[in-house]
Every structure is written in C-alpha cells, then in structure tokens.
CSV table of C-alpha atoms and ligand atoms in Angstrom, one decimal:
chain,number,residue,atom,x,y,z
Z,1,MET,CA,69.2,37.3,93.7
Z,2,LYS,CA,71.6,36.8,90.8
Z,3,ASN,CA,71.2,33.0,90.5
Z,4,LYS,CA,67.5,32.2,90.0
Z,5,ASN,CA,68.1,28.6,90.8
Z,6,LEU,CA,68.5,29.3,94.5
Z,7,LEU,CA,65.9,27.8,96.8
Z,8,ILE,CA,65.5,27.0,100.4
Z,9,VAL,CA,63.7,23.7,101.2
Z,10,ILE,CA,62.4,23.0,104.7
Z,11,SER,CA,61.0,19.7,105.7
Z,12,GLY,CA,60.0,18.0,108.9
Z,13,PRO,CA,57.2,15.9,110.3
Z,14,SER,CA,53.7,17.2,110.7
Z,15,GLY,CA,53.4,19.0,114.1
Z,16,VAL,CA,57.1,19.7,114.5
Z,17,GLY,CA,56.5,23.4,114.4
Z,18,LYS,CA,57.8,24.1,110.9
Z,19,GLY,CA,55.1,26.7,110.2
Z,20,SER,CA,55.8,28.6,113.4
Z,21,VAL,CA,59.6,28.5,112.9
Z,22,ILE,CA,59.2,29.7,109.3
Z,23,LYS,CA,56.8,32.5,110.3
Z,24,GLU,CA,59.3,33.7,112.9
Z,25,LEU,CA,62.1,33.6,110.4
Z,26,LEU,CA,60.2,35.5,107.7
Z,27,SER,CA,59.2,38.1,110.2
Z,28,TYR,CA,62.8,39.5,110.2
Z,29,LEU,CA,64.5,38.0,107.1
Z,30,GLU,CA,62.9,40.0,104.4
Z,31,THR,CA,64.9,38.7,101.5
Z,32,ILE,CA,63.0,35.4,101.8
Z,33,GLU,CA,59.5,34.6,100.8
Z,34,LEU,CA,57.4,31.5,101.3
Z,35,ALA,CA,56.1,29.8,98.1
Z,36,ILE,CA,52.5,28.9,98.7
Z,37,SER,CA,51.8,25.3,97.7
Z,38,ALA,CA,48.7,23.8,96.1
Z,39,THR,CA,46.8,21.0,97.9
Z,40,THR,CA,43.7,18.9,97.5
Z,41,ARG,CA,43.4,18.8,101.4
Z,42,LYS,CA,40.4,20.3,102.8
Z,43,LYS,CA,40.8,23.8,104.3
Z,44,ARG,CA,41.2,23.8,108.1
Z,45,GLU,CA,39.5,26.4,110.2
Z,46,GLY,CA,41.3,29.7,110.0
Z,47,GLU,CA,43.2,28.8,106.8
Z,48,GLU,CA,42.9,31.2,103.9
Z,49,GLU,CA,43.1,30.6,100.1
Z,50,GLY,CA,46.3,31.9,98.7
Z,51,LYS,CA,47.8,32.5,102.1
Z,52,ASP,CA,48.1,29.0,103.6
Z,53,TYR,CA,47.6,27.1,100.4
Z,54,TYR,CA,45.9,27.2,97.1
Z,55,PHE,CA,43.1,24.8,97.7
Z,56,PHE,CA,42.7,22.8,94.5
Z,57,SER,CA,39.9,20.4,93.6
Z,58,ASP,CA,41.1,17.0,92.3
Z,59,ASP,CA,40.2,18.1,88.8
Z,60,ILE,CA,42.2,21.3,89.0
Z,61,PHE,CA,45.1,19.5,90.5
Z,62,ASP,CA,45.0,16.9,87.6
Z,63,LYS,CA,45.0,19.8,85.1
Z,64,ALA,CA,48.0,21.5,86.8
Z,65,ILE,CA,50.0,18.2,86.6
Z,66,LYS,CA,49.1,17.8,82.9
Z,67,ASN,CA,50.1,21.4,82.2
Z,68,ASP,CA,53.5,20.9,84.0
Z,69,GLU,CA,52.7,23.6,86.5
Z,70,PHE,CA,54.5,21.8,89.4
Z,71,ILE,CA,58.2,21.6,90.2
Z,72,GLU,CA,57.2,18.6,92.3
Z,73,TRP,CA,54.1,17.1,93.7
Z,74,CYS,CA,53.5,14.3,96.2
Z,75,ILE,CA,50.8,12.4,98.1
Z,76,VAL,CA,51.2,13.3,101.8
Z,77,HIS,CA,49.0,11.8,104.5
Z,78,GLY,CA,46.5,10.8,101.7
Z,79,ASN,CA,46.2,14.3,100.0
Z,80,ARG,CA,48.1,15.8,97.1
Z,81,TYR,CA,50.4,18.7,97.6
Z,82,GLY,CA,52.6,20.5,95.0
Z,83,THR,CA,55.1,23.3,94.5
Z,84,LEU,CA,53.9,25.7,91.8
Z,85,ARG,CA,56.5,26.8,89.3
Z,86,LYS,CA,54.7,30.2,89.0
Z,87,GLU,CA,55.2,30.8,92.8
Z,88,ILE,CA,58.9,30.5,92.6
Z,89,ARG,CA,58.9,32.7,89.5
Z,90,ARG,CA,56.8,35.3,91.3
Z,91,ILE,CA,59.2,35.4,94.3
Z,92,ASN,CA,62.4,35.5,92.1
Z,93,ASN,CA,60.9,38.3,90.1
Z,94,LYS,CA,60.8,40.4,93.3
Z,95,ASN,CA,64.5,39.6,93.6
Z,96,LYS,CA,63.8,37.4,96.6
Z,97,LEU,CA,64.8,33.9,97.7
Z,98,GLY,CA,62.0,31.3,97.6
Z,99,LEU,CA,61.4,29.0,100.6
Z,100,VAL,CA,59.3,25.9,100.2
Z,101,GLU,CA,58.0,23.8,103.1
Z,102,ILE,CA,57.5,20.4,101.7
Z,103,ASP,CA,57.7,16.7,102.7
Z,104,THR,CA,60.8,14.5,102.4
Z,105,LYS,CA,59.7,12.9,99.1
Z,106,GLY,CA,59.1,16.3,97.6
Z,107,ALA,CA,62.5,17.6,98.9
Z,108,ASN,CA,64.2,14.7,97.1
Z,109,LYS,CA,62.3,15.3,93.9
Z,110,ILE,CA,63.2,19.0,93.9
Z,111,LYS,CA,66.9,18.2,93.8
Z,112,THR,CA,66.5,17.5,90.1
Z,113,SER,CA,65.4,21.0,89.2
Z,114,PHE,CA,67.2,22.8,92.0
Z,115,PRO,CA,70.4,20.8,92.7
Z,116,ASP,CA,71.9,23.7,94.7
Z,117,ALA,CA,68.9,24.1,96.9
Z,118,LEU,CA,69.6,24.5,100.6
Z,119,GLN,CA,67.9,21.6,102.3
Z,120,ILE,CA,67.0,21.8,106.0
Z,121,PHE,CA,65.2,19.3,108.1
Z,122,ILE,CA,63.4,20.3,111.3
Z,123,SER,CA,63.2,17.5,113.8
Z,124,PRO,CA,61.2,17.1,117.0
Z,125,PRO,CA,63.3,16.4,120.2
Z,126,THR,CA,61.5,13.0,120.4
Z,127,ILE,CA,58.5,11.2,118.8
Z,128,ALA,CA,56.7,11.4,122.1
Z,129,VAL,CA,57.0,15.2,122.1
Z,130,LEU,CA,55.7,15.3,118.5
Z,131,GLU,CA,52.7,13.2,119.4
Z,132,GLU,CA,51.9,15.5,122.3
Z,133,ARG,CA,52.1,18.6,120.0
Z,134,LEU,CA,49.8,17.0,117.4
Z,135,LYS,CA,47.2,16.1,120.1
Z,136,ARG,CA,47.4,19.7,121.5
Z,137,ARG,CA,46.9,21.2,118.1
Z,138,LYS,CA,43.4,19.5,117.9
Z,139,THR,CA,43.3,19.8,114.1
Z,140,GLU,CA,43.5,16.1,113.2
Z,141,SER,CA,41.5,13.1,114.2
Z,142,LYS,CA,42.9,10.2,116.2
Z,143,GLU,CA,43.5,8.1,113.1
Z,144,ASP,CA,45.1,11.1,111.4
Z,145,ILE,CA,47.5,11.6,114.3
Z,146,THR,CA,48.4,7.9,114.1
Z,147,LYS,CA,49.1,8.2,110.4
Z,148,ARG,CA,51.2,11.4,110.9
Z,149,ILE,CA,53.3,9.7,113.6
Z,150,SER,CA,53.9,6.7,111.5
Z,151,ASN,CA,54.9,9.0,108.6
Z,152,ALA,CA,57.1,11.0,110.9
Z,153,LYS,CA,59.2,7.9,111.8
Z,154,GLU,CA,59.7,7.3,108.1
Z,155,GLU,CA,60.6,11.0,107.4
Z,156,ILE,CA,63.1,11.0,110.2
Z,157,LYS,CA,65.0,8.2,108.5
Z,158,LYS,CA,65.6,10.6,105.6
Z,159,ILE,CA,67.5,13.2,107.5
Z,160,LYS,CA,70.9,12.1,106.1
Z,161,HIS,CA,69.8,13.6,102.8
Z,162,TYR,CA,69.6,17.1,104.2
Z,163,ASP,CA,72.3,19.7,104.5
Z,164,TYR,CA,71.3,20.6,108.1
Z,165,VAL,CA,69.1,19.2,110.8
Z,166,ILE,CA,67.5,21.5,113.4
Z,167,ILE,CA,66.1,20.1,116.6
Z,168,ASN,CA,63.1,22.2,117.4
Z,169,ASP,CA,63.0,22.9,121.1
Z,170,SER,CA,62.3,26.6,120.8
Z,171,ILE,CA,60.7,28.4,117.8
Z,172,PHE,CA,62.9,31.4,118.3
Z,173,ASP,CA,66.2,29.5,118.7
Z,174,SER,CA,65.4,27.3,115.7
Z,175,SER,CA,64.6,30.3,113.5
Z,176,LYS,CA,67.8,32.0,114.5
Z,177,GLU,CA,69.8,28.9,113.7
Z,178,ILE,CA,68.2,28.7,110.3
Z,179,GLU,CA,68.8,32.4,109.7
Z,180,GLU,CA,72.5,31.9,110.4
Z,181,ILE,CA,72.7,29.0,108.0
Z,182,ILE,CA,70.9,31.0,105.2
Z,183,ARG,CA,73.0,34.1,105.7
Z,184,LYS,CA,76.2,32.1,105.5
Z,185,ARG,CA,75.1,30.0,102.5
Z,186,PHE,CA,73.7,32.9,100.4
Z,187,ASN,CA,76.0,35.7,101.7
Z,188,LEU,CA,73.2,37.8,103.0
B,201,LIG,P1,49.5,20.0,106.3
B,201,LIG,O1,48.4,19.2,105.8
B,201,LIG,O2,49.8,19.8,107.8
B,201,LIG,O3,49.4,21.5,106.0
B,201,LIG,O4,50.8,19.6,105.6
B,201,LIG,C1,51.1,18.2,105.5
B,201,LIG,C2,52.5,18.0,104.9
B,201,LIG,O5,52.5,18.4,103.5
B,201,LIG,C3,53.6,18.8,105.5
B,201,LIG,O6,54.6,17.9,106.0
B,201,LIG,C4,54.2,19.7,104.4
B,201,LIG,O7,55.6,19.7,104.5
B,201,LIG,C5,53.8,18.9,103.2
B,201,LIG,N1,53.6,19.8,102.0
B,201,LIG,C6,53.1,21.1,102.0
B,201,LIG,N2,53.2,21.6,100.8
B,201,LIG,C7,53.8,20.7,100.0
B,201,LIG,C8,54.3,20.7,98.6
B,201,LIG,O8,54.1,21.6,97.9
B,201,LIG,N3,54.9,19.6,98.2
B,201,LIG,C9,55.1,18.5,99.0
B,201,LIG,N4,55.8,17.5,98.5
B,201,LIG,N5,54.8,18.5,100.3
B,201,LIG,C10,54.1,19.6,100.8
C-alpha cells in the first residue's frame, strides 16, 4: 500500500454478523488484515488473547490511554474498547490494508486521524431479526441483550455518516458486496 493512511472501518450493531462477514471476506481478500482491538470486556468462551481481542485490565487500559497507544477508544455496552496504533502499523508494515471493526462513536473519532478511511455500516434487515440473532447466540444475558438492542437503534441512526450501508441477509453476499466496494475504492 503506497498510502499508509488508508483504512477500512466496519461498524454495525452487536449481533448483526459483522464478525462472520469479515471472516468470510478475509478468507479470500489477502491484501486486508483485521486490526485486533483491546478491550476491558471479559473473555467469552472460545475467545483467544491476541486473536479476538487483547484483553486488558482497567489499569493496563488506563496506561495505554496515557501513553497515547490508541487511535480511538470508546465505552461500548459498558466496557472499554480501543484501536491500537501499533496494530495498524504492524499491518501496514506488511504492505497490507488494515480493517477495523468498531462502534459508530469510534468510527466517527477515527475520521480525524484517517479522513480517507472507507466507512461501511452493516445493518440487520430489521431490529426483530437482530434480537432473534442475539438470543440465538446465547453469549449475553437478557439485560445485556436489551442494552445491545437499545444501542443498535441509536447506532442505526448514524448510518448517514457512512460511505456504504450493507443489509446483512446473507454472510456470503454481504462479504462479496464489501469486496467489490473495497476493490473499487483501493484499485485492488
Ligand atoms: P463485542 O463485545 O460483541 O465483541 O463488541 C462490542 C462492540 O464493540 C462491537 O460493536 C464492536 O464494533 C465494538 N468494538 C470492538 N472493538 C472496538 C474498538 O477498538 N473501538 C471501538 N470504538 N469499538 C470497538
């Protein structure tokens, strides 16, 4: 990548399938790599340190903020999440394009340091479908699901700030749509 200020930002409500769409996309678009975020959220079953997130204690997260290690960080669903500067550097050093999967507030903040970032929002077909998916996932409590649905409604209001909105009906179709957008935008 000649321009190191290039970045792909993907946002969307919790449970919309962002992770699955991104996983599918990365399985065939090798010029892109996911930047692993740091979080103070507790590790879910099956999650791995350095693969899903860097799981930081509150103290370590505080230190990282103080040392200016984040491009952006936000409180999402009651926990802190942040994009690490060194992750983007690590990816760019491999001559690859970084992709960050962050919430709408983070996406807005990142515009300051990466004004040319490609911003994509993945939306559920309806809120009812999203609620169903969150329940099926069985990783959050009832209260957590209520919080995530209420946040989703707020997040969906921000779609006008994104370059593209993808309605996720099918993981494969959504990933292909995003691939096309990326190829066009970055001449891949
Ligand atoms: P989860 O707890 O389900 O893994 O993620 C919750 C939310 O945190 C998701 O909507 C995700 O986009 C957001 N998120 C993950 N990493 C970051 C980050 O580095 N910065 C910000 N602002 N949000 C993040």
